[in-house]
Amino acid sequence: MQVWPGQAYPLGATYDGAGTNFAVYSEAARRIELCLLHDDGSETAVELRETDAFVRHAYLPGVMPGQRYGFRVHGPYEPERGQRCNPAKLLLDPYARAVSGSIAWGEEVYGYHFGRPDSRNDLDSAPHTMSSVVVNPYFDWANDRPPRTEYHHTVLYEAHVKGLTMRHPELPEELRGTYAALAHPAVIGHLVKLGVTALELMPVHQFVNDHRLVDDGLSNYWGYNTIGYFAPHNGYASGDRGQQVLEFKSAVRALHEAGIEVILDVVYNHTAEGNHLGPTLSFRGLDNASYYRLAPDPRYYTDTTGTGNSLLMRSPHVLQLIMDSLRYWVTEMHVDGFRFDLAATLARQFHEVDRLSSFFDLVQQDPVVSQVKLIAEPWDLGEGGYQVGNFPPLWTEWNGKYRDTVRDLWRGQPRTLAEFAGRLTGSSDLYQDDGRRPLASVNFATCHDGFTLHDLVSYDEKHNEANREGNRDGEAYNRSWNCGAEGPTDDPEILELRARQMRNFIATLMLSQGVPMLSHGDEFARTQGGNNNAYCQDNEVSWVQWPEPGKEPPSLLEFTRQMVWLRRDHPVFRRRRFFHGRPVEGTHDELSDIAWFTPSGEEMRARDWQAQHARALTVFLNGEAISEPGVRGERITDDSFLLMFNASADAVVFTLPPGHGRQWRLVVDTAREALPAPGTGPQWGAGDRVALAGRSLVVLQRPA
């Protein structure tokens, strides 16, 4: 075999049409062997003799796409000094563009013998672990043009590749649960009709099914257990010798053709190698001390993620890995943005969360990554880890305070009106002071982590017994309310109340300033049977149950569609700037852009906001007082609206405030299963009285 010196950059395996360049970083290694793996179980070892800045490299003519490979690292095995090199462990390339196979769990993939954590294990892991794959980078993107939808037009839809598609009745069996299923017209058609503009995919980076879960007959279904930051997960494709790359790209291309962006949920805070008792799969065996945040006793790891380890965010090589990965997914895979899991850990340059950390500096100046959607899950499990509202101006955030406040309002908690008003109008207390706008707030009532929308209104307590952890896992405080019965019931009054509560959450979400996010299947009232932590349930518990073809679609689905399109049709619900609370110059009605009223039609005063019994209010949104201009500098005008919220258990009679419109027409009433057809709703005049059912929301429209 010919071995040429090759290049130190780019890292990973790079095929150029005639051969492949291999490059891997390790400061700890004394020697690294590149092992080309053959289908008969044998391997050809090639020592990487060329070294530049701790990057070992070589070019092998004739090595083609589909070739499986791994690394064996000769170096110190000194856990007491933070190093765990062991050439008996075949290691994945951190820059592998595809991964083949899965792990056969046993002692072979660990650096120690079971029951003796201080021992050294020299059993060969190659037959039991995954391998890296050389990938053909060439793909016909045709005329692919990423939609790049502006945030104020964005409707996010969080989904799981397998969970969304596994039970779709119109998909062929062989496509279900795959990237190819995302590209199927039946799936794309549903998203388009629903009004979704961005599909936020739960982790698709190559991940590992934990040893414990596999032993229990479960799996790491959610995928927050990454081992390959460049490789699409091979379990969602028809093949794993690079086929996953082609199928993922094809799905992105099809979604783009439909005007839908693709956003990836990414896990750069930890890896699948776990704590000091975890397996040796890649980073640990290459250069443990360079990749991981070690404890004062370097045998152990500092863990702010609850998974056993945290990546070392002050290491230049970790930062390079993350930035190279992000750029790769944008430039080569054409994705449109990222949602960063436990993003507070990325800001931990030393111990505390630092919004000026090197990671944010790199993102801010990067000409590629800075131009796509960047969404933070702004918390982790470490000290000071709850950082909602504290990320830099370039970022948007999952607004956990929005979720909590909206849940508290609709379950009838006292003294929620003041905070609810702030969340409804874009959370200016969190985002205005640092130059951000309402669009920095990603609003949601439910997501993958916690109850589904159906379960939020059907269970007071979690029911996670299927996870085999004694129901100890998952959040115990869900701000949920079962409406009078725990779980399934045939009581028609409870069922009607639950349906109304689900409509309340959907309507509130679509009427709030910021960026709305739906969780997949909530439009069908998907249930997980009260499991609020279904991370290991790759089965009917988590898969979306689609309506059967030919049957009447669920009323909640049609209501959700109508609310999404109401939002898209009216810019007053998706403003780019915060409300001023005063008239806007040039408007003929001289009314404030927003106003707040008691149910009696009087302007809210300080004592009204704090009244313990108060659970109802009216909001006036002035469509003629939108301060921000359109894309061509034109003035934006819209109809005006009255939003009337009644979160109390009893019916409340509202008086329409005088001086804010002579004629109002009903467009939304969550006490009904659907919105009235345009122009057909009943009408009222100023000063008229409107009765709202208990726990319901009404929207009235005044034409401009």
mmCIF file of N, CA and C in Angstrom, residues 15-67:
data_model
loop_
_atom_site.group_PDB
_atom_site.id
_atom_site.type_symbol
_atom_site.label_atom_id
_atom_site.label_comp_id
_atom_site.label_asym_id
_atom_site.label_seq_id
_atom_site.Cartn_x
_atom_site.Cartn_y
_atom_site.Cartn_z
ATOM 1 N N TYR A 15 -11.938 12.427 1.112
ATOM 2 C CA TYR A 15 -11.807 11.769 -0.185
ATOM 3 C C TYR A 15 -11.794 12.825 -1.283
ATOM 4 N N ASP A 16 -10.830 12.703 -2.234
ATOM 5 C CA ASP A 16 -10.699 13.716 -3.286
ATOM 6 C C ASP A 16 -10.939 13.165 -4.688
ATOM 7 N N GLY A 17 -11.398 11.940 -4.800
ATOM 8 C CA GLY A 17 -11.642 11.329 -6.100
ATOM 9 C C GLY A 17 -10.589 10.323 -6.488
ATOM 10 N N ALA A 18 -9.413 10.400 -5.865
ATOM 11 C CA ALA A 18 -8.341 9.454 -6.185
ATOM 12 C C ALA A 18 -7.847 8.695 -4.962
ATOM 13 N N GLY A 19 -8.108 9.217 -3.817
ATOM 14 C CA GLY A 19 -7.657 8.609 -2.576
ATOM 15 C C GLY A 19 -8.196 9.404 -1.406
ATOM 16 N N THR A 20 -7.682 9.101 -0.221
ATOM 17 C CA THR A 20 -8.225 9.717 0.992
ATOM 18 C C THR A 20 -7.099 10.216 1.880
ATOM 19 N N ASN A 21 -7.258 11.441 2.365
ATOM 20 C CA ASN A 21 -6.335 12.018 3.350
ATOM 21 C C ASN A 21 -6.901 11.780 4.742
ATOM 22 N N PHE A 22 -6.065 11.277 5.649
ATOM 23 C CA PHE A 22 -6.471 11.039 7.030
ATOM 24 C C PHE A 22 -5.674 11.970 7.942
ATOM 25 N N ALA A 23 -6.370 12.609 8.892
ATOM 26 C CA ALA A 23 -5.694 13.490 9.850
ATOM 27 C C ALA A 23 -6.438 13.419 11.172
ATOM 28 N N VAL A 24 -5.671 13.257 12.271
ATOM 29 C CA VAL A 24 -6.287 13.143 13.590
ATOM 30 C C VAL A 24 -5.402 13.837 14.614
ATOM 31 N N TYR A 25 -6.053 14.524 15.562
ATOM 32 C CA TYR A 25 -5.313 15.254 16.601
ATOM 33 C C TYR A 25 -5.175 14.413 17.863
ATOM 34 N N SER A 26 -3.968 14.415 18.443
ATOM 35 C CA SER A 26 -3.734 13.895 19.784
ATOM 36 C C SER A 26 -2.398 14.424 20.284
ATOM 37 N N GLU A 27 -2.447 15.140 21.377
ATOM 38 C CA GLU A 27 -1.209 15.615 21.991
ATOM 39 C C GLU A 27 -0.613 14.542 22.897
ATOM 40 N N ALA A 28 -1.477 13.630 23.364
ATOM 41 C CA ALA A 28 -1.013 12.611 24.303
ATOM 42 C C ALA A 28 -0.303 11.447 23.610
ATOM 43 N N ALA A 29 -0.621 11.179 22.340
ATOM 44 C CA ALA A 29 -0.143 9.969 21.673
ATOM 45 C C ALA A 29 1.360 9.999 21.417
ATOM 46 N N ARG A 30 1.991 8.854 21.602
ATOM 47 C CA ARG A 30 3.368 8.672 21.152
ATOM 48 C C ARG A 30 3.381 8.129 19.731
ATOM 49 N N ARG A 31 2.334 7.364 19.380
ATOM 50 C CA ARG A 31 2.238 6.770 18.054
ATOM 51 C C ARG A 31 0.761 6.476 17.773
ATOM 52 N N ILE A 32 0.336 6.693 16.513
ATOM 53 C CA ILE A 32 -1.050 6.402 16.126
ATOM 54 C C ILE A 32 -1.043 5.538 14.880
ATOM 55 N N GLU A 33 -1.840 4.476 14.925
ATOM 56 C CA GLU A 33 -2.020 3.618 13.768
ATOM 57 C C GLU A 33 -3.410 3.849 13.174
ATOM 58 N N LEU A 34 -3.449 4.074 11.870
ATOM 59 C CA LEU A 34 -4.702 4.072 11.124
ATOM 60 C C LEU A 34 -4.981 2.633 10.718
ATOM 61 N N CYS A 35 -6.147 2.104 11.101
ATOM 62 C CA CYS A 35 -6.487 0.715 10.813
ATOM 63 C C CYS A 35 -7.603 0.667 9.781
ATOM 64 N N LEU A 36 -7.308 0.143 8.599
ATOM 65 C CA LEU A 36 -8.317 -0.069 7.568
ATOM 66 C C LEU A 36 -8.969 -1.424 7.825
ATOM 67 N N LEU A 37 -10.285 -1.429 7.966
ATOM 68 C CA LEU A 37 -11.005 -2.629 8.385
ATOM 69 C C LEU A 37 -11.599 -3.336 7.179
ATOM 70 N N HIS A 38 -11.516 -4.643 7.193
ATOM 71 C CA HIS A 38 -12.012 -5.464 6.093
ATOM 72 C C HIS A 38 -13.207 -6.291 6.549
ATOM 73 N N ASP A 39 -14.019 -6.704 5.602
ATOM 74 C CA ASP A 39 -15.261 -7.395 5.929
ATOM 75 C C ASP A 39 -15.037 -8.759 6.574
ATOM 76 N N ASP A 40 -13.845 -9.332 6.398
ATOM 77 C CA ASP A 40 -13.572 -10.630 7.019
ATOM 78 C C ASP A 40 -13.087 -10.492 8.459
ATOM 79 N N GLY A 41 -13.085 -9.259 8.980
ATOM 80 C CA GLY A 41 -12.658 -9.030 10.356
ATOM 81 C C GLY A 41 -11.197 -8.681 10.501
ATOM 82 N N SER A 42 -10.434 -8.763 9.422
ATOM 83 C CA SER A 42 -9.017 -8.408 9.491
ATOM 84 C C SER A 42 -8.853 -6.903 9.325
ATOM 85 N N GLU A 43 -7.665 -6.428 9.574
ATOM 86 C CA GLU A 43 -7.390 -5.004 9.418
ATOM 87 C C GLU A 43 -5.964 -4.789 8.930
ATOM 88 N N THR A 44 -5.775 -3.689 8.222
ATOM 89 C CA THR A 44 -4.453 -3.277 7.756
ATOM 90 C C THR A 44 -4.060 -2.021 8.509
ATOM 91 N N ALA A 45 -2.958 -2.086 9.242
ATOM 92 C CA ALA A 45 -2.519 -0.960 10.061
ATOM 93 C C ALA A 45 -1.476 -0.141 9.321
ATOM 94 N N VAL A 46 -1.675 1.174 9.332
ATOM 95 C CA VAL A 46 -0.737 2.115 8.720
ATOM 96 C C VAL A 46 -0.361 3.148 9.773
ATOM 97 N N GLU A 47 0.911 3.219 10.111
ATOM 98 C CA GLU A 47 1.319 4.212 11.104
ATOM 99 C C GLU A 47 1.299 5.605 10.486
ATOM 100 N N LEU A 48 0.725 6.549 11.217
ATOM 101 C CA LEU A 48 0.702 7.954 10.783
ATOM 102 C C LEU A 48 1.981 8.607 11.282
ATOM 103 N N ARG A 49 2.963 8.707 10.389
ATOM 104 C CA ARG A 49 4.291 9.161 10.796
ATOM 105 C C ARG A 49 4.455 10.677 10.719
ATOM 106 N N GLU A 50 3.650 11.317 9.881
ATOM 107 C CA GLU A 50 3.766 12.769 9.735
ATOM 108 C C GLU A 50 2.995 13.468 10.850
ATOM 109 N N THR A 51 3.649 14.476 11.449
ATOM 110 C CA THR A 51 3.018 15.192 12.559
ATOM 111 C C THR A 51 3.215 16.691 12.389
ATOM 112 N N ASP A 52 2.111 17.436 12.480
ATOM 113 C CA ASP A 52 2.161 18.896 12.489
ATOM 114 C C ASP A 52 1.233 19.397 13.581
ATOM 115 N N ALA A 53 1.798 20.096 14.573
ATOM 116 C CA ALA A 53 1.020 20.666 15.672
ATOM 117 C C ALA A 53 0.116 19.613 16.314
ATOM 118 N N PHE A 54 0.696 18.447 16.578
ATOM 119 C CA PHE A 54 0.013 17.322 17.227
ATOM 120 C C PHE A 54 -1.070 16.685 16.358
ATOM 121 N N VAL A 55 -1.067 16.969 15.081
ATOM 122 C CA VAL A 55 -1.979 16.320 14.145
ATOM 123 C C VAL A 55 -1.180 15.303 13.338
ATOM 124 N N ARG A 56 -1.542 14.030 13.439
ATOM 125 C CA ARG A 56 -0.902 12.960 12.666
ATOM 126 C C ARG A 56 -1.684 12.788 11.367
ATOM 127 N N HIS A 57 -0.967 12.577 10.258
ATOM 128 C CA HIS A 57 -1.677 12.541 8.981
ATOM 129 C C HIS A 57 -0.953 11.696 7.943
ATOM 130 N N ALA A 58 -1.725 11.265 6.937
ATOM 131 C CA ALA A 58 -1.201 10.507 5.803
ATOM 132 C C ALA A 58 -2.251 10.531 4.701
ATOM 133 N N TYR A 59 -1.775 10.374 3.454
ATOM 134 C CA TYR A 59 -2.677 10.258 2.304
ATOM 135 C C TYR A 59 -2.503 8.866 1.718
ATOM 136 N N LEU A 60 -3.633 8.155 1.517
ATOM 137 C CA LEU A 60 -3.594 6.804 0.977
ATOM 138 C C LEU A 60 -4.282 6.780 -0.384
ATOM 139 N N PRO A 61 -3.490 6.718 -1.466
ATOM 140 C CA PRO A 61 -4.105 6.609 -2.796
ATOM 141 C C PRO A 61 -4.938 5.331 -2.890
ATOM 142 N N GLY A 62 -6.059 5.447 -3.585
ATOM 143 C CA GLY A 62 -6.877 4.270 -3.835
ATOM 144 C C GLY A 62 -7.864 3.920 -2.744
ATOM 145 N N VAL A 63 -7.815 4.594 -1.590
ATOM 146 C CA VAL A 63 -8.817 4.337 -0.542
ATOM 147 C C VAL A 63 -10.091 5.076 -0.922
ATOM 148 N N MET A 64 -11.150 4.325 -1.095
ATOM 149 C CA MET A 64 -12.387 4.835 -1.676
ATOM 150 C C MET A 64 -13.490 5.010 -0.622
ATOM 151 N N PRO A 65 -14.558 5.742 -0.985
ATOM 152 C CA PRO A 65 -15.719 5.847 -0.094
ATOM 153 C C PRO A 65 -16.274 4.472 0.256
ATOM 154 N N GLY A 66 -16.735 4.336 1.476
ATOM 155 C CA GLY A 66 -17.229 3.058 1.982
ATOM 156 C C GLY A 66 -16.199 2.314 2.803
ATOM 157 N N GLN A 67 -14.911 2.728 2.719
ATOM 158 C CA GLN A 67 -13.864 2.072 3.495
ATOM 159 C C GLN A 67 -14.078 2.343 4.986
#
